[in-house]
XYZ file of C-alpha atoms in Angstrom:
680
model
C -10.108 -55.789 39.635
C -8.636 -54.042 36.646
C -8.114 -50.326 36.572
C -10.646 -48.302 34.578
C -9.642 -47.533 31.038
C -8.710 -44.027 30.059
C -11.399 -42.247 28.060
C -10.060 -41.507 24.593
C -13.252 -41.413 22.613
C -15.701 -43.962 21.383
C -18.969 -44.474 19.586
C -20.739 -41.846 21.650
C -18.473 -39.006 20.551
C -19.510 -38.419 16.965
C -22.612 -36.387 17.666
C -20.892 -33.790 19.844
C -17.540 -33.188 18.154
C -18.887 -30.038 16.573
C -20.027 -28.759 19.964
C -16.526 -28.591 21.443
C -16.714 -24.865 22.073
C -20.032 -25.047 23.879
C -18.906 -28.055 25.881
C -15.723 -26.241 26.865
C -17.704 -23.213 28.014
C -20.134 -25.422 29.948
C -17.220 -27.228 31.577
C -15.633 -23.951 32.693
C -18.946 -22.744 34.116
C -19.444 -25.998 36.014
C -15.921 -25.856 37.459
C -16.578 -22.248 38.469
C -19.795 -23.371 40.180
C -17.909 -26.148 41.991
C -15.288 -23.615 43.126
C -17.966 -21.229 44.421
C -19.635 -24.054 46.347
C -16.271 -25.068 47.812
C -15.571 -21.499 48.935
C -19.045 -21.313 50.453
C -18.485 -24.578 52.339
C -15.096 -23.345 53.564
C -16.673 -20.099 54.784
C -19.304 -22.038 56.726
C -16.684 -24.244 58.395
C -14.262 -21.425 59.159
C -16.993 -19.529 60.999
C -16.632 -22.093 63.794
C -15.068 -20.242 66.751
C -11.364 -21.145 67.187
C -11.978 -22.478 70.674
C -14.386 -25.111 69.318
C -12.023 -26.535 66.737
C -9.855 -28.573 69.084
C -12.850 -29.425 71.245
C -14.146 -31.450 68.304
C -10.921 -33.466 68.329
C -10.676 -33.981 72.087
C -7.013 -34.779 71.616
C -4.781 -33.782 74.529
C -1.353 -32.586 73.488
C 0.490 -35.478 75.118
C 0.079 -39.125 74.148
C -0.919 -40.443 77.625
C -4.262 -38.585 77.487
C -7.626 -40.143 76.574
C -9.156 -39.763 73.107
C -12.668 -40.487 74.305
C -13.475 -37.990 77.018
C -16.454 -39.462 78.847
C -17.767 -35.983 79.540
C -18.087 -35.088 75.858
C -17.541 -38.181 73.743
C -17.477 -36.223 70.485
C -14.522 -37.963 68.839
C -15.874 -40.758 66.618
C -12.671 -41.937 64.933
C -10.679 -45.069 65.586
C -7.717 -45.068 67.997
C -5.450 -45.211 64.931
C -7.115 -42.039 63.589
C -6.538 -40.358 66.949
C -2.908 -41.469 66.904
C -2.480 -39.861 63.475
C -4.314 -36.648 64.426
C -2.681 -35.983 67.788
C 0.473 -34.352 66.373
C -1.681 -31.679 64.694
C -2.853 -30.384 68.061
C 0.440 -28.561 68.465
C -0.343 -26.205 65.571
C -1.911 -22.827 66.194
C -5.693 -22.867 65.945
C -6.122 -20.519 62.928
C -3.500 -22.398 60.914
C -5.123 -25.727 61.753
C -8.581 -24.468 60.780
C -7.543 -23.207 57.358
C -5.293 -26.164 56.557
C -7.842 -28.772 57.673
C -10.666 -27.172 55.688
C -8.622 -26.671 52.516
C -7.197 -30.194 52.578
C -10.643 -31.736 53.149
C -12.158 -29.856 50.211
C -9.172 -30.740 48.026
C -9.765 -34.397 48.916
C -13.387 -33.995 47.782
C -12.237 -32.532 44.447
C -9.755 -35.401 44.047
C -12.528 -37.954 44.649
C -14.587 -36.295 41.907
C -11.694 -36.394 39.459
C -10.830 -40.042 40.158
C -14.481 -41.155 40.027
C -15.142 -39.276 36.776
C -12.168 -41.016 35.133
C -13.478 -44.391 36.343
C -16.785 -44.384 34.451
C -17.146 -47.591 32.409
C -16.394 -47.331 28.681
C -17.739 -46.347 26.238
C -18.335 -42.863 27.602
C -19.831 -40.116 25.393
C -17.543 -37.126 25.036
C -20.083 -34.857 26.725
C -20.183 -37.106 29.780
C -16.411 -37.473 29.877
C -15.905 -33.692 29.872
C -18.659 -32.704 32.292
C -18.725 -35.615 34.751
C -15.926 -34.361 37.018
C -17.200 -30.788 37.647
C -20.791 -32.004 38.026
C -19.781 -34.664 40.554
C -17.560 -32.272 42.523
C -20.346 -29.663 42.658
C -22.862 -32.272 43.866
C -20.476 -33.535 46.528
C -19.861 -29.998 47.795
C -23.563 -29.558 48.573
C -24.175 -33.138 49.780
C -24.972 -33.887 53.404
C -21.917 -36.168 53.922
C -19.434 -33.521 52.740
C -21.187 -30.751 54.662
C -20.709 -32.805 57.824
C -17.337 -34.321 56.910
C -15.825 -30.854 56.393
C -16.531 -29.968 60.017
C -13.686 -30.036 62.553
C -12.317 -33.441 63.494
C -13.976 -35.582 60.801
C -11.886 -37.902 58.612
C -14.570 -39.557 56.471
C -13.386 -38.099 53.143
C -9.814 -39.409 53.314
C -10.749 -43.138 53.496
C -12.942 -42.760 50.393
C -10.060 -41.183 48.480
C -7.607 -43.863 49.641
C -9.895 -46.654 48.447
C -10.554 -45.019 45.057
C -6.843 -44.451 44.522
C -6.152 -48.089 45.411
C -8.813 -49.386 43.039
C -8.266 -47.107 40.042
C -4.879 -45.377 40.149
C -2.418 -47.825 41.752
C -1.659 -50.716 39.395
C 0.525 -52.771 41.777
C -1.514 -55.030 44.054
C 0.423 -54.711 47.325
C 0.560 -50.857 47.355
C -3.138 -50.824 46.483
C -3.869 -53.191 49.350
C -1.782 -51.023 51.654
C -4.022 -48.021 50.852
C -7.172 -50.077 51.455
C -5.762 -51.255 54.796
C -5.039 -47.659 55.839
C -8.576 -46.664 54.894
C -9.955 -49.545 56.981
C -7.778 -48.518 59.941
C -9.491 -45.110 59.783
C -12.971 -46.563 59.097
C -13.177 -50.291 59.954
C -16.168 -51.100 57.762
C -14.078 -50.437 54.675
C -12.188 -53.660 55.373
C -14.939 -55.183 53.178
C -12.909 -53.963 50.214
C -10.414 -56.731 50.982
C -13.008 -59.443 50.106
C -13.908 -57.434 46.990
C -10.266 -57.488 45.925
C -10.160 -61.222 46.609
C -13.359 -61.948 44.662
C -12.105 -60.026 41.647
C -8.750 -61.801 41.447
C -6.496 -59.310 43.262
C -5.648 -61.673 46.096
C -2.217 -60.221 46.870
C -3.900 -56.847 47.344
C -6.528 -58.390 49.628
C -3.835 -59.967 51.793
C -1.892 -56.677 51.921
C -5.057 -54.838 52.997
C -5.700 -57.278 55.842
C -2.077 -57.152 57.032
C -1.993 -53.335 56.926
C -5.240 -53.066 58.876
C -3.998 -55.545 61.479
C -0.670 -53.744 61.813
C -2.227 -50.284 62.185
C -4.705 -51.595 64.750
C -1.936 -53.332 66.693
C 0.093 -50.129 66.682
C -2.832 -48.217 68.166
C -3.302 -50.930 70.825
C 0.373 -50.632 71.759
C 0.334 -46.822 71.851
C -3.175 -46.215 73.203
C -4.277 -49.359 75.053
C -6.998 -47.687 77.130
C -8.505 -45.915 74.129
C -8.324 -49.094 72.067
C -10.192 -50.987 74.817
C -12.803 -48.229 74.944
C -13.325 -48.224 71.181
C -13.167 -51.922 70.289
C -14.558 -53.592 73.424
C -16.448 -51.173 75.622
C -18.177 -49.291 72.768
C -18.017 -52.101 70.136
C -16.245 -50.473 67.184
C -17.156 -46.962 68.219
C -20.890 -47.410 68.778
C -22.040 -44.606 71.050
C -18.892 -42.510 70.706
C -19.740 -39.050 69.447
C -23.470 -39.515 69.954
C -26.161 -41.912 71.120
C -26.331 -45.146 69.074
C -29.995 -44.474 68.256
C -29.435 -40.882 67.115
C -30.426 -39.887 63.582
C -26.744 -39.398 62.769
C -26.187 -43.171 63.002
C -27.481 -44.302 59.600
C -26.682 -47.978 60.053
C -28.876 -51.053 60.477
C -28.033 -51.073 64.190
C -29.076 -47.432 64.597
C -32.316 -48.009 62.671
C -33.305 -50.990 64.838
C -32.620 -48.993 67.997
C -34.797 -46.122 66.689
C -37.601 -48.623 66.111
C -37.564 -49.399 69.838
C -35.732 -52.728 69.703
C -33.016 -53.438 72.260
C -31.204 -56.193 74.106
C -30.131 -59.623 72.801
C -33.076 -59.799 70.378
C -31.995 -56.608 68.646
C -28.390 -57.833 68.433
C -29.428 -61.160 66.879
C -31.675 -59.424 64.353
C -28.952 -56.879 63.541
C -26.360 -59.592 62.950
C -28.754 -61.560 60.727
C -29.682 -58.502 58.654
C -26.058 -57.397 58.384
C -25.019 -60.863 57.188
C -27.772 -60.821 54.532
C -26.744 -57.358 53.338
C -23.060 -58.343 53.166
C -23.845 -61.542 51.264
C -26.140 -59.829 48.761
C -24.149 -56.631 48.364
C -20.732 -58.221 47.971
C -21.998 -60.691 45.361
C -23.512 -57.803 43.400
C -20.328 -55.744 43.749
C -18.171 -58.597 42.451
C -20.557 -59.187 39.557
C -20.508 -55.550 38.459
C -16.720 -55.386 38.886
C -16.291 -58.359 36.553
C -18.696 -56.621 34.167
C -16.338 -53.639 33.938
C -18.393 -51.331 36.196
C -15.674 -50.996 38.807
C -16.836 -47.617 40.138
C -20.320 -49.010 40.741
C -18.795 -52.029 42.481
C -16.786 -49.762 44.768
C -19.867 -47.643 45.540
C -21.926 -50.747 46.409
C -19.173 -52.064 48.699
C -18.932 -48.692 50.450
C -22.715 -48.604 50.959
C -22.600 -52.103 52.463
C -19.720 -51.133 54.749
C -21.558 -48.155 56.244
C -24.918 -49.936 56.503
C -23.592 -52.962 58.423
C -21.204 -51.058 60.719
C -22.406 -50.734 64.311
C -22.097 -46.956 63.848
C -22.476 -45.696 60.266
C -22.418 -41.929 60.503
C -23.954 -39.630 57.887
C -20.586 -38.134 56.976
C -19.399 -41.610 55.883
C -22.119 -42.081 53.246
C -20.427 -40.376 50.321
C -20.463 -43.788 48.637
C -24.169 -43.428 47.922
C -23.537 -40.430 45.676
C -20.967 -42.448 43.685
C -23.656 -45.069 42.996
C -25.156 -42.790 40.331
C -22.562 -44.381 38.040
C -24.968 -47.288 37.516
C -27.593 -47.233 34.777
C -31.151 -48.255 35.631
C -34.119 -48.807 33.341
C -34.740 -49.853 29.760
C -36.538 -46.626 28.796
C -34.703 -43.367 28.266
C -37.426 -41.633 30.283
C -36.563 -43.787 33.324
C -32.804 -43.197 33.264
C -33.032 -40.067 35.394
C -35.092 -41.603 38.214
C -32.211 -43.198 40.144
C -29.751 -40.268 39.812
C -32.409 -37.732 40.796
C -33.540 -39.817 43.775
C -29.940 -40.177 44.981
C -29.151 -36.478 44.568
C -32.318 -35.458 46.430
C -31.654 -37.920 49.267
C -28.024 -36.815 49.574
C -28.583 -33.051 49.444
C -31.934 -32.382 51.140
C -33.045 -32.989 54.697
C -35.514 -35.792 55.338
C -38.377 -33.437 56.272
C -38.192 -31.934 52.769
C -38.432 -35.358 51.133
C -41.295 -36.709 53.237
C -44.243 -35.138 55.106
C -44.046 -34.881 58.870
C -46.453 -37.753 59.524
C -45.959 -40.270 62.332
C -46.601 -43.226 60.013
C -43.691 -42.107 57.802
C -41.226 -41.612 60.668
C -39.392 -44.963 60.161
C -38.736 -44.011 56.538
C -38.018 -40.334 57.179
C -35.512 -41.118 59.956
C -33.592 -43.565 57.764
C -33.599 -41.990 54.300
C -29.824 -42.209 53.831
C -29.674 -45.781 55.142
C -32.523 -46.896 52.876
C -30.851 -45.263 49.886
C -27.596 -47.051 50.692
C -29.401 -50.383 51.113
C -31.239 -49.855 47.821
C -27.948 -49.238 46.015
C -26.301 -52.227 47.681
C -29.045 -54.834 47.428
C -32.043 -53.821 45.351
C -31.561 -51.386 42.455
C -31.401 -53.417 39.188
C -28.385 -51.789 37.544
C -27.980 -52.803 33.913
C -25.013 -54.964 32.870
C -22.908 -53.634 30.018
C -24.022 -56.582 27.882
C -27.616 -55.353 27.951
C -28.905 -54.076 24.572
C -30.322 -51.083 26.465
C -26.934 -50.048 27.903
C -26.114 -47.726 25.007
C -29.547 -47.153 23.486
C -32.571 -47.321 25.779
C -36.112 -47.348 24.423
C -36.501 -43.784 23.082
C -38.901 -41.201 24.419
C -41.884 -40.213 22.258
C -42.100 -36.484 21.532
C -44.903 -34.463 19.978
C -44.427 -32.872 16.574
C -43.389 -29.198 16.646
C -46.355 -26.857 16.139
C -46.363 -23.288 14.894
C -47.591 -20.449 17.078
C -51.115 -19.202 16.598
C -50.001 -15.645 17.211
C -47.163 -14.534 14.980
C -46.031 -11.908 17.502
C -45.411 -14.529 20.218
C -42.115 -16.335 19.563
C -41.875 -19.969 20.611
C -38.859 -21.601 22.223
C -39.373 -25.284 21.387
C -36.299 -26.488 23.270
C -38.834 -27.687 25.861
C -39.871 -30.739 23.848
C -43.332 -32.074 24.533
C -43.093 -35.590 25.902
C -46.148 -37.719 25.166
C -45.467 -40.746 27.347
C -46.529 -41.018 30.981
C -43.744 -39.811 33.328
C -42.231 -42.079 35.939
C -44.511 -42.076 38.976
C -41.730 -42.273 41.595
C -39.915 -39.326 40.039
C -43.123 -37.291 39.833
C -44.002 -37.931 43.478
C -40.477 -36.997 44.549
C -40.442 -33.774 42.545
C -43.942 -32.749 43.636
C -43.096 -33.341 47.294
C -39.737 -31.558 47.078
C -41.278 -28.716 45.087
C -44.013 -28.194 47.658
C -41.515 -28.388 50.536
C -39.307 -25.755 48.911
C -42.387 -23.620 48.264
C -43.361 -23.881 51.943
C -39.849 -23.017 53.144
C -39.513 -20.032 50.792
C -42.987 -18.785 51.667
C -42.205 -19.077 55.387
C -38.925 -17.204 54.869
C -40.577 -14.293 53.034
C -40.530 -10.907 54.834
C -42.875 -10.822 57.831
C -42.659 -7.193 58.894
C -45.970 -6.377 60.542
C -45.587 -2.654 59.923
C -44.903 -3.136 56.210
C -47.657 -5.745 55.814
C -50.274 -3.512 57.472
C -49.107 -0.532 55.420
C -49.578 -2.563 52.248
C -52.969 -3.707 53.551
C -54.092 -0.076 53.932
C -52.787 0.623 50.429
C -54.811 -2.242 48.954
C -57.896 -1.199 50.926
C -57.545 2.352 49.648
C -57.199 1.185 46.050
C -60.341 -0.919 46.378
C -62.242 2.042 47.781
C -61.155 4.155 44.834
C -62.302 1.410 42.455
C -65.542 0.805 44.339
C -64.841 -2.875 45.004
C -64.226 -2.776 48.776
C -66.899 -5.391 49.493
C -64.924 -7.491 51.984
C -66.376 -5.995 55.192
C -70.008 -6.213 54.056
C -69.652 -9.773 52.762
C -67.738 -10.911 55.862
C -70.361 -9.608 58.318
C -73.247 -10.909 56.197
C -71.745 -14.398 56.335
C -71.092 -14.116 60.088
C -74.807 -13.420 60.545
C -75.759 -16.557 58.598
C -74.257 -19.580 60.443
C -75.072 -22.184 57.720
C -73.423 -20.046 55.048
C -70.437 -19.395 57.321
C -70.033 -23.126 57.960
C -70.172 -23.836 54.225
C -67.531 -21.251 53.311
C -65.277 -22.310 56.201
C -65.482 -25.921 55.064
C -64.853 -25.009 51.430
C -61.885 -22.789 52.328
C -60.148 -25.442 54.446
C -61.009 -28.573 52.449
C -60.549 -28.095 48.711
C -57.358 -26.031 48.373
C -55.115 -29.105 48.001
C -57.604 -31.885 47.276
C -58.915 -30.582 43.957
C -55.535 -29.792 42.293
C -54.054 -33.128 43.391
C -57.125 -34.997 42.137
C -56.886 -33.285 38.754
C -53.171 -34.064 38.469
C -53.791 -37.713 39.376
C -56.589 -38.042 36.799
C -54.488 -36.430 34.073
C -51.482 -38.596 34.926
C -53.560 -41.720 34.491
C -55.737 -40.735 31.519
C -53.964 -37.894 29.663
C -50.168 -38.037 30.240
C -49.381 -35.416 27.584
C -51.844 -32.950 29.094
C -50.581 -33.855 32.566
C -47.167 -32.404 31.754
C -48.730 -29.260 30.281
C -50.999 -28.725 33.294
C -48.328 -29.568 35.878
C -45.817 -27.183 34.316
C -48.310 -24.287 34.223
C -49.228 -24.820 37.884
C -45.568 -24.956 38.923
C -44.655 -21.782 37.045
C -47.643 -19.924 38.487
C -46.609 -20.965 42.002
C -43.017 -19.773 41.450
C -44.309 -16.391 40.277
C -46.510 -16.192 43.372
C -43.451 -16.680 45.590
C -41.950 -13.571 44.012
C -45.078 -11.666 45.038
C -44.850 -12.927 48.613
C -41.288 -11.614 48.852
C -41.828 -8.263 47.145
C -45.197 -7.366 48.649
C -45.907 -8.744 52.162
C -49.563 -8.050 52.805
C -51.786 -8.276 55.865
C -55.079 -9.969 54.959
C -58.335 -8.349 56.164
C -58.552 -10.620 59.229
C -55.199 -9.269 60.502
C -55.909 -5.576 59.908
C -56.481 -3.719 63.197
C -59.456 -1.351 63.568
C -61.238 -2.537 60.415
C -63.618 -4.863 62.254
C -63.164 -8.055 60.242
C -64.078 -11.414 61.768
C -61.801 -14.390 61.133
C -64.437 -17.080 60.638
C -61.912 -19.899 60.059
C -59.195 -19.386 62.680
C -61.210 -17.674 65.403
C -60.555 -14.434 67.253
C -56.984 -13.132 66.826
C -55.075 -10.980 69.300
C -54.128 -8.125 66.964
C -52.151 -6.405 69.734
C -49.393 -8.995 69.324
C -47.556 -10.126 66.180
C -48.200 -13.814 66.914
C -51.623 -14.962 65.790
C -52.077 -18.325 67.399
C -51.080 -21.704 65.977
C -51.371 -20.522 62.359
C -48.254 -18.387 62.754
C -46.118 -21.487 63.221
C -47.652 -23.198 60.177
C -47.432 -20.531 57.507
C -46.369 -16.958 56.823
C -49.506 -14.964 57.591
C -48.444 -12.099 55.326
C -47.994 -14.225 52.172
C -51.339 -13.118 50.772
C -50.616 -11.306 47.486
C -51.256 -12.999 45.112
C -53.883 -15.369 46.480
C -52.894 -18.905 45.582
C -56.118 -20.082 47.170
C -57.879 -18.442 44.252
C -55.019 -18.942 41.787
C -54.928 -22.714 42.208
C -58.731 -22.898 42.022
C -58.655 -20.867 38.790
C -56.029 -23.254 37.402
C -58.362 -26.147 38.283
C -61.268 -24.436 36.566
C -59.315 -23.716 33.376
C -57.944 -27.263 33.141
C -61.369 -28.826 33.699
C -63.121 -26.510 31.223
C -60.479 -27.177 28.562
C -60.134 -30.937 29.010
C -63.403 -32.272 30.497
C -65.439 -34.200 27.886
C -68.903 -33.395 29.291
C -70.770 -30.134 29.773
C -71.721 -30.776 33.393
C -68.061 -31.402 34.221
C -67.067 -28.120 32.594
C -69.788 -26.362 34.595
C -68.502 -27.787 37.887
C -64.994 -26.745 36.925
C -66.125 -23.174 36.271
C -68.016 -23.034 39.585
C -64.952 -24.012 41.666
C -63.019 -20.709 41.283
C -66.246 -18.708 41.686
C -67.067 -20.389 45.019
C -63.420 -20.099 46.109
C -63.270 -16.329 45.527
C -66.469 -15.961 47.563
C -64.946 -18.096 50.329
C -61.663 -16.189 50.605
C -63.521 -12.857 50.811
C -66.279 -14.076 53.140
C -63.824 -15.586 55.621
C -61.678 -12.367 55.608
C -58.598 -14.268 54.427
C -58.000 -12.220 51.269
C -58.761 -8.930 49.599
C -60.509 -8.866 46.241
C -57.297 -7.623 44.617
C -55.485 -10.675 46.007
C -57.706 -12.776 43.749
C -56.813 -10.521 40.822
C -53.135 -11.180 41.592
C -53.808 -14.927 41.683
C -55.490 -14.729 38.288
C -52.491 -12.848 36.866
C -49.886 -15.406 37.980
C -51.995 -18.316 36.662
C -52.401 -16.538 33.327
C -48.643 -15.979 33.239
C -48.061 -19.670 34.051
C -50.182 -20.816 31.113
C -48.526 -18.208 28.902
C -45.007 -19.342 29.784
C -45.862 -22.962 29.005
C -47.241 -21.817 25.643
C -44.025 -19.954 24.868
C -41.827 -22.870 25.951
C -43.669 -25.789 24.373
C -46.159 -24.386 21.873
C -49.955 -24.635 21.581
C -51.653 -27.288 23.662
C -54.127 -28.172 20.879
C -51.485 -29.848 18.721
C -50.211 -31.697 21.761
C -53.700 -32.972 22.584
C -54.149 -34.312 19.050
C -50.784 -36.066 19.210
C -51.696 -37.454 22.634
C -54.967 -38.883 21.294
C -53.230 -40.428 18.294
C -50.623 -41.956 20.577
C -53.294 -43.601 22.752
C -55.109 -45.226 19.781
C -54.569 -48.986 19.296
C -51.749 -49.821 16.907
C -50.649 -53.044 15.277
C -48.135 -54.837 17.450
C -44.659 -54.614 15.965
C -41.335 -55.845 17.323
C -39.676 -53.304 19.573
C -36.544 -51.882 17.996
C -33.988 -50.113 20.158
C -33.019 -46.663 18.907
C -36.076 -46.258 16.633
C -37.195 -42.877 15.460
C -39.454 -40.771 17.670
C -42.774 -39.294 16.415
C -40.973 -36.053 15.727
C -38.713 -37.840 13.265
C -35.698 -37.512 15.539
C -33.556 -40.433 16.556
C -33.085 -40.600 20.316
C -30.506 -42.313 22.456
C -29.080 -42.121 25.945
């Protein structure tokens, strides 16, 4: 496996030579961001009380002690790792904390630098300059590094040793020695020895095997009881540091145990699946290594190693993040799907990526494992010989359009894409966006005193304006059970269904308008979050002494700040602006603008009118809350206009794009509708 070539320029550099100053500034900013994230991670780790640092090691000061204390079982490393770490126990706790944290984060930065230099040629100058700080910043916020930087973990060092062996050490035997050391610390990485063998570095493969055997024999001679515990009693560490079926064990064995399988049947199935993954993954890794994509080959091998290990802990899955080096997809619009999916899986918790539904539990509990398996066995990375490697099928953009109002400047850097976006990427972003919205909304201020004070302020303003109709409407609806049932049903049923239905219809029938509508809804929702933070507001149903009846949630105990099950679901004081009305108004505007028939436009206009009646009748919002919802939706549409121009021109371009055209041979790198030539 040849070392990666140094990046000294290439065909991709010509277009950005004149942007050297801007690239240099961007690079400095990205390195500054990576440094800030590293300092933040160090601060989090160093907040661990000094007494807990050595407890994570469980290393007695003298050699005769046991590494794997049966009462705690927190140490997950190999006996060789314990043998290496034991001498550090003699250092004072504060010195050990600072040194361990700094060295770990320096290892992470070194991995980013080595990986960035290992990208397969040709590399555009922009990528070559920005890859290292971007990768280091992503690793600093990734789940594996956040866990690997905790006391007692050694998962980062084996990754660095392997990358140095593959890319920076030209001699085969020293490179194999580093791989063998990495495998002695993390046994699954011994799979890099077959990779060396398959790619022609057989002396390195033999050196790796000999080094691993020697280090393991040394640990058996020095720590026989611990070696028996690790290799025989707990089968390569399975169960040490946590239950084998815990969510931290992101291996095939852990996934099968979480599915309820156990006993000889589970072991047979695990061995069969592991053998299939090794066979498929190692063949792919060797193929990509021979193709010149050595970093991708290393990432695939690392993913296989963690997936097939009896215990593949989350902090060992940094390899998945390195798999973004592979290119996927023939279209330029699809190139971001794999990197975005990997970054989301590696930085966000599983409950953000997937809803908390029982049917999704097998996927949600194994997100990291499934991502590693996808990288190892399934994702169709392009070979460098592919005609789409350098120039994918370009994205179609709408022609720039002038503003209708001369006083409103346009910022057309947000180019209007006409093609249908990738469905997987859209679903991921919508789910993550809604999860972040829910978390931010739940974290908004919940001071009851402030919320009720703001509620009295809103009520007083409505009295002054003569629009305080909430009490009269609420009690009129309570006295009419059929009307109350209708408004309750409408309030609880259409808030999410209608917007999602509109987005789905636009995605399928009007992709250009889908992007316009989706962006306006997202911007309006972000603006609403600002309102929730700045102005916590008690809705009418939670205002004491005003006599409102909560027709949807039932009677509330206003003497206590907890209002039943709804308190655990959502922030009860996130009421201004009303997104119940705001989203319904967005639906109405989109339907009125885009629906082809009059009756459809009429139904669209009725939806926000019925919604505003429902939120007032059920005592869930003040009238002015609806006004706030209308303001943020108007601002959302306005921001999209400023960023991408008038929608009318986009609609005409969208219609012209969907008309039948004569079939012509596809030509890579052809001009886009805007007259611009696009590339990767």
